[in-house]
CSV table of C-alpha atoms and ligand atoms in Angstrom, one decimal:
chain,number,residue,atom,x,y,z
A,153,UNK,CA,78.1,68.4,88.1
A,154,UNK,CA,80.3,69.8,85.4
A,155,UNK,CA,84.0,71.0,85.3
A,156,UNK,CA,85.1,73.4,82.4
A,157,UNK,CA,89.0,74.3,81.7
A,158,UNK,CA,89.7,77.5,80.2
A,159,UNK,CA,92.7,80.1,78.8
A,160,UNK,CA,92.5,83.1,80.9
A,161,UNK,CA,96.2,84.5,79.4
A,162,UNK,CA,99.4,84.3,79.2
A,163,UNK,CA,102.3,85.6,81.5
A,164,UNK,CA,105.3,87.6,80.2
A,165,UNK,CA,107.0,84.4,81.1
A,166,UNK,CA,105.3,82.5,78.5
A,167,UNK,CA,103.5,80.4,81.2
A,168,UNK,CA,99.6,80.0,80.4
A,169,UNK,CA,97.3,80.7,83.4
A,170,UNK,CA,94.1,78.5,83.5
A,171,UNK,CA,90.2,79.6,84.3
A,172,UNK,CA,88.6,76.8,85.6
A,173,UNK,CA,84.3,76.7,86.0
A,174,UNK,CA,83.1,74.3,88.4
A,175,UNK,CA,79.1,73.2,88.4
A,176,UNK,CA,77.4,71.9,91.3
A,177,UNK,CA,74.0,72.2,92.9
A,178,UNK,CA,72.9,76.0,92.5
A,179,UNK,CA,76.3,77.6,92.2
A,180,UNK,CA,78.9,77.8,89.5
A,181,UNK,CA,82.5,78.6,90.8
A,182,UNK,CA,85.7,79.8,88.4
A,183,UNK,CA,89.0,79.8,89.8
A,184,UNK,CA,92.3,81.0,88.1
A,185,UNK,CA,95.0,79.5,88.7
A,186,UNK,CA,97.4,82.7,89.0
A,187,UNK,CA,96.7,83.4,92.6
A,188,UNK,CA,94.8,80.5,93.1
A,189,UNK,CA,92.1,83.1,93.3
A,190,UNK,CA,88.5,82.7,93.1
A,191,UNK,CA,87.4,84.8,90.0
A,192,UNK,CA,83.7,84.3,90.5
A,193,UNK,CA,81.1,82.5,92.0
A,194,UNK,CA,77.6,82.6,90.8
A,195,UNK,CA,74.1,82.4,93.5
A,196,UNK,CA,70.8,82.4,92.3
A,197,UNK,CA,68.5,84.7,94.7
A,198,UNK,CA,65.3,83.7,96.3
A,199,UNK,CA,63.5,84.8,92.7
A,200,UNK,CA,65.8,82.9,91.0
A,201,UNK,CA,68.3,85.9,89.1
A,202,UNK,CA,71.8,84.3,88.8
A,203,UNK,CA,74.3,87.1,90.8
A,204,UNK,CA,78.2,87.1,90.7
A,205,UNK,CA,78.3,87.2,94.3
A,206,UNK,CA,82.6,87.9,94.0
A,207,UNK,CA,83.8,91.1,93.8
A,208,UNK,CA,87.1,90.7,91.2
A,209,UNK,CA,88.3,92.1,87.6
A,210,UNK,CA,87.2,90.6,83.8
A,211,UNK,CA,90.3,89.8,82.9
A,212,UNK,CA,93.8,88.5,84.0
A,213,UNK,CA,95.5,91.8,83.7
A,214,UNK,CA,93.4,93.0,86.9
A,215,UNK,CA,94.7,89.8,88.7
A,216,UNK,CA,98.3,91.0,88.2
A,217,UNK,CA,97.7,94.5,89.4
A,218,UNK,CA,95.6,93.1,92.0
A,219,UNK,CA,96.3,95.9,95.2
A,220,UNK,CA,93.3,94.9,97.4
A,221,UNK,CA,94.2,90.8,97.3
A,222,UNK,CA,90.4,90.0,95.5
A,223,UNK,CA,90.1,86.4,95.6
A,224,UNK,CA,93.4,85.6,96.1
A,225,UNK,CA,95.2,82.2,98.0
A,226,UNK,CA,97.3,84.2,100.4
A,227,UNK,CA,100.7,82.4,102.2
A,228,UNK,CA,102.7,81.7,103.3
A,229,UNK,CA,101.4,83.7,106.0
A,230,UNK,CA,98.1,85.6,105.7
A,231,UNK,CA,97.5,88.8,107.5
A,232,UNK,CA,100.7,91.0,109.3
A,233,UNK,CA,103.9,90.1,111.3
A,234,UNK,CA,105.3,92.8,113.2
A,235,UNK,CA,108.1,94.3,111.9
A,236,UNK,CA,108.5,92.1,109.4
A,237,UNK,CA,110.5,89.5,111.9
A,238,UNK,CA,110.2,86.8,113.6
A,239,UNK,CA,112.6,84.1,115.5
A,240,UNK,CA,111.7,80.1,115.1
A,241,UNK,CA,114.4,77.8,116.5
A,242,UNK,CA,117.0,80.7,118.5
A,243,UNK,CA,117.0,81.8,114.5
A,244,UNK,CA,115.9,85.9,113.4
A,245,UNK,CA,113.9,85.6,110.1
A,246,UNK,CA,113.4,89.1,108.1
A,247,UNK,CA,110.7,89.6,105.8
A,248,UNK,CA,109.5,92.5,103.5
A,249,UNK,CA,107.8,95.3,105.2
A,250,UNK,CA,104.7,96.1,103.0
A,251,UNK,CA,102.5,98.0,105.8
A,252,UNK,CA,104.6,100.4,107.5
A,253,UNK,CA,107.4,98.6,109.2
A,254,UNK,CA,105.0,95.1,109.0
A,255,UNK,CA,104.3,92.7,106.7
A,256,UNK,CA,101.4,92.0,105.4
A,257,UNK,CA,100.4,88.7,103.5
A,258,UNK,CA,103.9,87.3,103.6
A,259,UNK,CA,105.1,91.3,102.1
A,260,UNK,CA,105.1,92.7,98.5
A,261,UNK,CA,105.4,88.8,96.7
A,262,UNK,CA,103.5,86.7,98.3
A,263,UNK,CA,101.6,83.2,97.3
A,264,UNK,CA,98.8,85.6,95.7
A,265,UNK,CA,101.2,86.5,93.1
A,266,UNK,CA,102.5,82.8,91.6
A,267,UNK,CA,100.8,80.5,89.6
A,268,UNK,CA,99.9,77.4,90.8
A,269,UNK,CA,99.6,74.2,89.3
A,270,UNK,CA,96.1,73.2,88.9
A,271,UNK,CA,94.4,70.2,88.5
A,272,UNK,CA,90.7,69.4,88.5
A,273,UNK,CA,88.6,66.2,89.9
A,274,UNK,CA,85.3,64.3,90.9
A,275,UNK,CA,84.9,62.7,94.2
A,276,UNK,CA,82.1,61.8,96.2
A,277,UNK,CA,79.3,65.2,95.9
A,278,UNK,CA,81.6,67.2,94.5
A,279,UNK,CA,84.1,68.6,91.8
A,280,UNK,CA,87.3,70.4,93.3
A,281,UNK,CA,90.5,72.1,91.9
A,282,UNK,CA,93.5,70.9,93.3
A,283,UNK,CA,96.4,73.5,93.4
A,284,UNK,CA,99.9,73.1,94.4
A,285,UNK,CA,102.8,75.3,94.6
A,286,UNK,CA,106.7,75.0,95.4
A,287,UNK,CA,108.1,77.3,98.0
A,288,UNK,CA,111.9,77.4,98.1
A,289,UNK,CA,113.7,77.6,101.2
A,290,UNK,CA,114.0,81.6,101.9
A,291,UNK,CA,110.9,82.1,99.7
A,292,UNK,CA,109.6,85.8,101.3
A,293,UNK,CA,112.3,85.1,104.0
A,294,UNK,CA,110.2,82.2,105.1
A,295,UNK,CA,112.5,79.3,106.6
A,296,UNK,CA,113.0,75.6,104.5
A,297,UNK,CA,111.4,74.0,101.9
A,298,UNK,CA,107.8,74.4,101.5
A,299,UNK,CA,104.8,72.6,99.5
A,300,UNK,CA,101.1,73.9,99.8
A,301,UNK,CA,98.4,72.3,98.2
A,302,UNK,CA,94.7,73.9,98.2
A,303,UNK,CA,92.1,72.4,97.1
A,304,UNK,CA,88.5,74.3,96.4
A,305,UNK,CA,85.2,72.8,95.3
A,306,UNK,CA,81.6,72.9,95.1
A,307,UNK,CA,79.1,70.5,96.2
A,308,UNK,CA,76.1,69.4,95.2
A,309,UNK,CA,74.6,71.2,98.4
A,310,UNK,CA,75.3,74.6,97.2
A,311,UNK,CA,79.0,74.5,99.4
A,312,UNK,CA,82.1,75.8,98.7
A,313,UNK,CA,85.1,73.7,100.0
A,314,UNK,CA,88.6,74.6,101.4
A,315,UNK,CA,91.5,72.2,102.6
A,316,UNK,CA,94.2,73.8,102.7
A,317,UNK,CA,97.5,71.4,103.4
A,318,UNK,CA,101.1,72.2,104.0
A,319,UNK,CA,104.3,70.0,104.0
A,320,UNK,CA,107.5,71.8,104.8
A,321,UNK,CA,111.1,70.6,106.0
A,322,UNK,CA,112.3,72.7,108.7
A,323,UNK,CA,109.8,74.3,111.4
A,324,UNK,CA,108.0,77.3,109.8
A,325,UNK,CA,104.8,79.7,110.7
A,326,UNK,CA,102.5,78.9,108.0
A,327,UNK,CA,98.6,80.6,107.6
A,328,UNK,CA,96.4,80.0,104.4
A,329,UNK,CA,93.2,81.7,103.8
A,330,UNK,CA,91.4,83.2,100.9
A,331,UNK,CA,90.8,86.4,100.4
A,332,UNK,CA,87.4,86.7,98.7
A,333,UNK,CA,85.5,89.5,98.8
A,334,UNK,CA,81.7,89.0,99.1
A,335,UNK,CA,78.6,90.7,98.5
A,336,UNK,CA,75.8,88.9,98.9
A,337,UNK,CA,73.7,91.5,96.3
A,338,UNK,CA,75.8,91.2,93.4
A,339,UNK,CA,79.5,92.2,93.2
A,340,UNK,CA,78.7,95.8,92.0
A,341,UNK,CA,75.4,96.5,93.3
A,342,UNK,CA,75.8,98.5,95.9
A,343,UNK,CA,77.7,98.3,99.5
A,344,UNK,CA,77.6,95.6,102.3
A,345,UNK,CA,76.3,98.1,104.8
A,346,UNK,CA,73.0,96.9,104.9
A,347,UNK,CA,74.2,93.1,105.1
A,348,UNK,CA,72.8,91.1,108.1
A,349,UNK,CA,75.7,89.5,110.2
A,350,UNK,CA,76.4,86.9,113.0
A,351,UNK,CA,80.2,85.9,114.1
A,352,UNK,CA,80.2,83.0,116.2
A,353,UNK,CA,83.1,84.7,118.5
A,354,UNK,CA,82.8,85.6,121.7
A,355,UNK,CA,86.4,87.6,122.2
A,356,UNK,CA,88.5,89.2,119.0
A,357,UNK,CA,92.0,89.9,118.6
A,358,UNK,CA,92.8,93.3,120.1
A,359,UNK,CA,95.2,95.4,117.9
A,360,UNK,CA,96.9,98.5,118.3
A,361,UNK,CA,96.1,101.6,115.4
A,362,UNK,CA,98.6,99.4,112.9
A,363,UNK,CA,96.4,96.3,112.9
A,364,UNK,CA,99.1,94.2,115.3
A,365,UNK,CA,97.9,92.0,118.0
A,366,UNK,CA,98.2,93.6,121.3
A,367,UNK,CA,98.4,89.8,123.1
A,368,UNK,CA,95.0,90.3,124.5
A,369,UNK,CA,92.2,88.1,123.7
A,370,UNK,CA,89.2,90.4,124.6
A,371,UNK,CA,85.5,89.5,125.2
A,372,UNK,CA,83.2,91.1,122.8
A,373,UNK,CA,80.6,91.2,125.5
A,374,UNK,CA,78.6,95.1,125.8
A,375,UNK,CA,82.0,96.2,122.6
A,376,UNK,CA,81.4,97.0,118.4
A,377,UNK,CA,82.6,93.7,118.0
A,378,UNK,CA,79.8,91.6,119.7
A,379,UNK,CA,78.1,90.2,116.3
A,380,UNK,CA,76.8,86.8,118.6
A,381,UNK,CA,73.3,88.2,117.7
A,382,UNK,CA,72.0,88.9,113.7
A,383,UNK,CA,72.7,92.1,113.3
A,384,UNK,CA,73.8,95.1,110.4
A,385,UNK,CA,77.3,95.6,109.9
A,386,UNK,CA,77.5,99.1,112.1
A,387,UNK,CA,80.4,101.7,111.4
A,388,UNK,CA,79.4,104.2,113.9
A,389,UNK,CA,82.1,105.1,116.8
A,390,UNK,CA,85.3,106.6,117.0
A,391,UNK,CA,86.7,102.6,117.9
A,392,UNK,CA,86.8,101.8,114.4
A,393,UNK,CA,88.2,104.9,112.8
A,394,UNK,CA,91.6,104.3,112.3
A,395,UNK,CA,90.6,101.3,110.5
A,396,UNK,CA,87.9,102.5,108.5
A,397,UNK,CA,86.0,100.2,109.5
A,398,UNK,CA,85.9,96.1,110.3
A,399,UNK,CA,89.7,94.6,110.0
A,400,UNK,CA,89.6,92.5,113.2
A,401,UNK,CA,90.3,89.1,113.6
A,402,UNK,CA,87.9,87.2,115.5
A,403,UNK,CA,88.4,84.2,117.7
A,404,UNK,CA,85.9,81.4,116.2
A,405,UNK,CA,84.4,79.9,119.5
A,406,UNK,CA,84.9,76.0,120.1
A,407,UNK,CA,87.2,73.7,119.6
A,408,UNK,CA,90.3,74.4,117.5
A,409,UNK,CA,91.0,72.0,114.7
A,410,UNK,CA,87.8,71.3,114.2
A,411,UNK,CA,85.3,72.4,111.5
A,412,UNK,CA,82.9,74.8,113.6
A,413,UNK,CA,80.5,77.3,112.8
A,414,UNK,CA,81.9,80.5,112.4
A,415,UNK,CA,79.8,83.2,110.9
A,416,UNK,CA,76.2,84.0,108.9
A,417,UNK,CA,75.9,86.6,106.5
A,418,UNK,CA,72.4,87.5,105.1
A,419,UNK,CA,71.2,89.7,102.6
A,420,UNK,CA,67.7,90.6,102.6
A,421,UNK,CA,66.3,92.1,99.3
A,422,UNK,CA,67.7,88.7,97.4
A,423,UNK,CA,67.2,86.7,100.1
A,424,UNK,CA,71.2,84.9,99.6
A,425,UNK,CA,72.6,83.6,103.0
A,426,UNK,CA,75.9,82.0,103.7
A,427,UNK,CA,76.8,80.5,106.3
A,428,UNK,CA,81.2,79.7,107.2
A,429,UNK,CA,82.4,77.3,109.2
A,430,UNK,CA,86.5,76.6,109.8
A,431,UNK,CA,89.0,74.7,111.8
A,432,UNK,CA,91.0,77.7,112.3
A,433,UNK,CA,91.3,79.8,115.5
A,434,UNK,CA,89.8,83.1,114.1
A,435,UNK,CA,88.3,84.2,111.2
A,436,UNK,CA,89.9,88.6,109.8
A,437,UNK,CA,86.2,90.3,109.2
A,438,UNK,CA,87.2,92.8,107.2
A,439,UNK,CA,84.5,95.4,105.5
A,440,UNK,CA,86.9,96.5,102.5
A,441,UNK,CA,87.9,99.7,103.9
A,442,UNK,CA,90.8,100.0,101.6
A,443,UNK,CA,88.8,99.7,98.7
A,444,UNK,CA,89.3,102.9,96.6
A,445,UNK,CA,87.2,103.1,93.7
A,446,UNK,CA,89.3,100.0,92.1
A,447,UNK,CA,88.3,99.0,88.1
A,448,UNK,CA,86.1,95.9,88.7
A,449,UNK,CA,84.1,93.3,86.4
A,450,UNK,CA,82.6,94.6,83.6
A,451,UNK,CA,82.6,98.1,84.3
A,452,UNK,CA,81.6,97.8,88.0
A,453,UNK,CA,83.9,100.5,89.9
A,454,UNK,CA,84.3,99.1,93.7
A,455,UNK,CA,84.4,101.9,96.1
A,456,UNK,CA,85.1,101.8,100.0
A,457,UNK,CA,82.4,99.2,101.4
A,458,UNK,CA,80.7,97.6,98.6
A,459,UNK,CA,82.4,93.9,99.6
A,460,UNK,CA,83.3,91.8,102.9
A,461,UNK,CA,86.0,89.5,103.4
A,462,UNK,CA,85.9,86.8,105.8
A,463,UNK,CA,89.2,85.2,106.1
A,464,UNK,CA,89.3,82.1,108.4
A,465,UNK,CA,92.8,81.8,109.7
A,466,UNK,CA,94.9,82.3,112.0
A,467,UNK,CA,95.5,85.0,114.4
A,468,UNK,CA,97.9,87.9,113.3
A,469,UNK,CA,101.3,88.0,113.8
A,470,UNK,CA,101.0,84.5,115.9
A,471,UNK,CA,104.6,84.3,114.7
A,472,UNK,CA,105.6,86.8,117.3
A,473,UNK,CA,102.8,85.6,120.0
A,474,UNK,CA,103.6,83.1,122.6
A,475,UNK,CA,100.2,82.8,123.7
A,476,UNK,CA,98.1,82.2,120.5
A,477,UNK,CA,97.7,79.2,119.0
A,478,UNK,CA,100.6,77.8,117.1
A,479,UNK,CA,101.0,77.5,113.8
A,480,UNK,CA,104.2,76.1,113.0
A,481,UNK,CA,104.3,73.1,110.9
A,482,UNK,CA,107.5,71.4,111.1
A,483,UNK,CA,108.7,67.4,109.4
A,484,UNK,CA,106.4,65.5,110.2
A,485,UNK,CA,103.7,67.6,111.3
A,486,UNK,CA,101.9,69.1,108.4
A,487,UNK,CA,99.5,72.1,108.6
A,488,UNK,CA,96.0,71.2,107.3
A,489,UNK,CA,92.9,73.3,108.0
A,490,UNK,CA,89.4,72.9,106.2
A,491,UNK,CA,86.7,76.3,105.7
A,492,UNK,CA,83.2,75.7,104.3
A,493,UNK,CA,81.1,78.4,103.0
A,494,UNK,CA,77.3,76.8,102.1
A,495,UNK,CA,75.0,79.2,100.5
A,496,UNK,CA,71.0,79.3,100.9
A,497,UNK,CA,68.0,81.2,99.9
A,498,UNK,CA,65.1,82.1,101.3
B,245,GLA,C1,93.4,92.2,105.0
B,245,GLA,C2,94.0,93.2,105.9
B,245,GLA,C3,93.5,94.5,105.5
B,245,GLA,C4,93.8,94.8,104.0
B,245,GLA,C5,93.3,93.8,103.2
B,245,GLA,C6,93.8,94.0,101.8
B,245,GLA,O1,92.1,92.0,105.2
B,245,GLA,O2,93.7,92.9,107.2
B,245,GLA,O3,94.0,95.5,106.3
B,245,GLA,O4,95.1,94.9,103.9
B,245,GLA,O5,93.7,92.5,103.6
B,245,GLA,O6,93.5,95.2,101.3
């Protein structure tokens, strides 16, 4: 196992952002620590040709101008809150609106676009980056103090580790995910159409044409959205046009809080698998819909399609939702949630 620190810029700040390589296993992973974003993450296929399986930029500047979120550490509260509101304790909090009226990943400023401290380790079968970050009281309109620490490693069993961890002093929604963008061929090398998929959800988050929760939890039993079975990523039907595509969040069966199985992704002609498994409630599938053509590494130019996201989190705008699961950590009841994404070939 091997951990490498690198420059990866400067900020107009002054403030030097890190790149750090971690080596375990099969897999190399780099992380930055603007963003807390994972910059690359390299998977040998069944023939043994090293891929970049991350779609992202080659070089910071593409970090800071980073529209689609690529690889990004996203808080304090992944995905969209309606109207950019929400009450906690008889109080009204306002956001910033950055999707129509919503908010989306905590609004125009979110965690994705700080840098975190960063700090890298050994333990047990694996070599992490620990990152931390401040968020004062208000931050984003978010209520109280905050502190997040994220760690991300590899293992010597080709995984890729998440624990994300919050600590904050008055009650406060919080939702951490990552929002990597995946294709299991190579970043560049095509779309993820032709990707193999299972989601271990039996119902999804229904959402009106603006991507907020309607309050139903609906079975996927007979819809677009049953992926219980290995199956392509299909686009076909009027249901998904107003999103483009995949932008659902899925509710991960069993039990909450516990790290579960919660989807497979295969690719066929390189024979790379990966297999995720979360504590959280639901996991956003999302098929990059958005993507428009953005300038990605080394000359690769990612149009609509050619990655996947699969954000384990959450459900959207729980802020707003009496009946999902809550996610409010308050003194003396921190968040903590754990993903694991373990790659194969064969
Ligand atoms: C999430 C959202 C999408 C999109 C991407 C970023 O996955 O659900 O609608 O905003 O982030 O482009």
């Amino acid at each position: 196992m091997k951990i490498k620190e690198n420059d990866f810029g400067v900020l107009s700040n002054g403030k030097k952002v890190k790149i750090w390589t971690l080596s375990a296993g099969d897999l190399k992973l780099s992380l930055s620590s603007y963003g807390a974003a994972w910059t690359s993450l390299i998977v040998p296929s069944r023939n043994g040709i090293k891929d970049d399986i991350l779609l992202g930029y080659s070089g910071l500047d593409g970090y800071l101008n980073n529209g689609p979120y690529i690889g990004v550490t996203v808080g304090r509260f992944a995905n969209r809150i309606k109207d950019a509101s929400f009450e906690i304790m008889g109080m009204r909090h306002a956001l910033n609106a950055n999707d129509g009226v919503n908010s989306l990943h905590s609004g125009p400023r979110g965690f994705d676009k700080l840098l975190w401290k960063s700090e890298a380790y050994e333990e047990n079968e694996g070599v992490y980056v620990r990152f931390e970050l401040d968020s004062p009281d208000g931050d984003c309109g978010f209520p109280g103090q905050m502190k997040a620490v994220v760690n991300y490693g590899l293992t010597k069993s080709n995984e890729v580790i998440c624990d994300y961890q919050a600590k904050v002093d008055k009650p406060c929604p919080i939702n951490l995910t990552n929002h990597a963008y995946f294709n299991l061929a190579g970043e560049g090398n095509g779309n993820i159409l032709n990707h193999d998929v299972v989601l271990y959800s039996s119902s999804y988050v229904q959402v009106d044409k603006t991507g907020i929760p309607t309050g139903n939890i609906v079975p996927v039993d007979g819809t677009i959205f049953d992926f219980r079975k290995r199956r392509k990523i299909f686009l076909g039907g009027s249901f998904l046009k107003p999103f483009r595509g995949y932008d659902h969040c899925f509710a991960v069966d069993g039990e909450r809080g516990k790290l579960r199985p919660c989807a497979e992704v295969h690719e066929e002609d390189t024979g790379r698998s990966m297999a995720v498994f979360t504590s959280q409630p639901g996991v956003q599938f999302y098929t990059g819909n958005f993507l428009k053509n953005a300038a990605g590494k080394h000359g690769s130019v990612y149009g609509k399609h050619s990655g996947f996201c699969l954000e384990t989190q959450h459900y959207p705008d729980t802020p707003n939702q009496k009946g999902f699961p809550s996610c409010t950590a308050a003194p003396g009841k921190d968040y903590h949630e754990k993903a694991v994404f373990k790659f194969d070939v064969g």
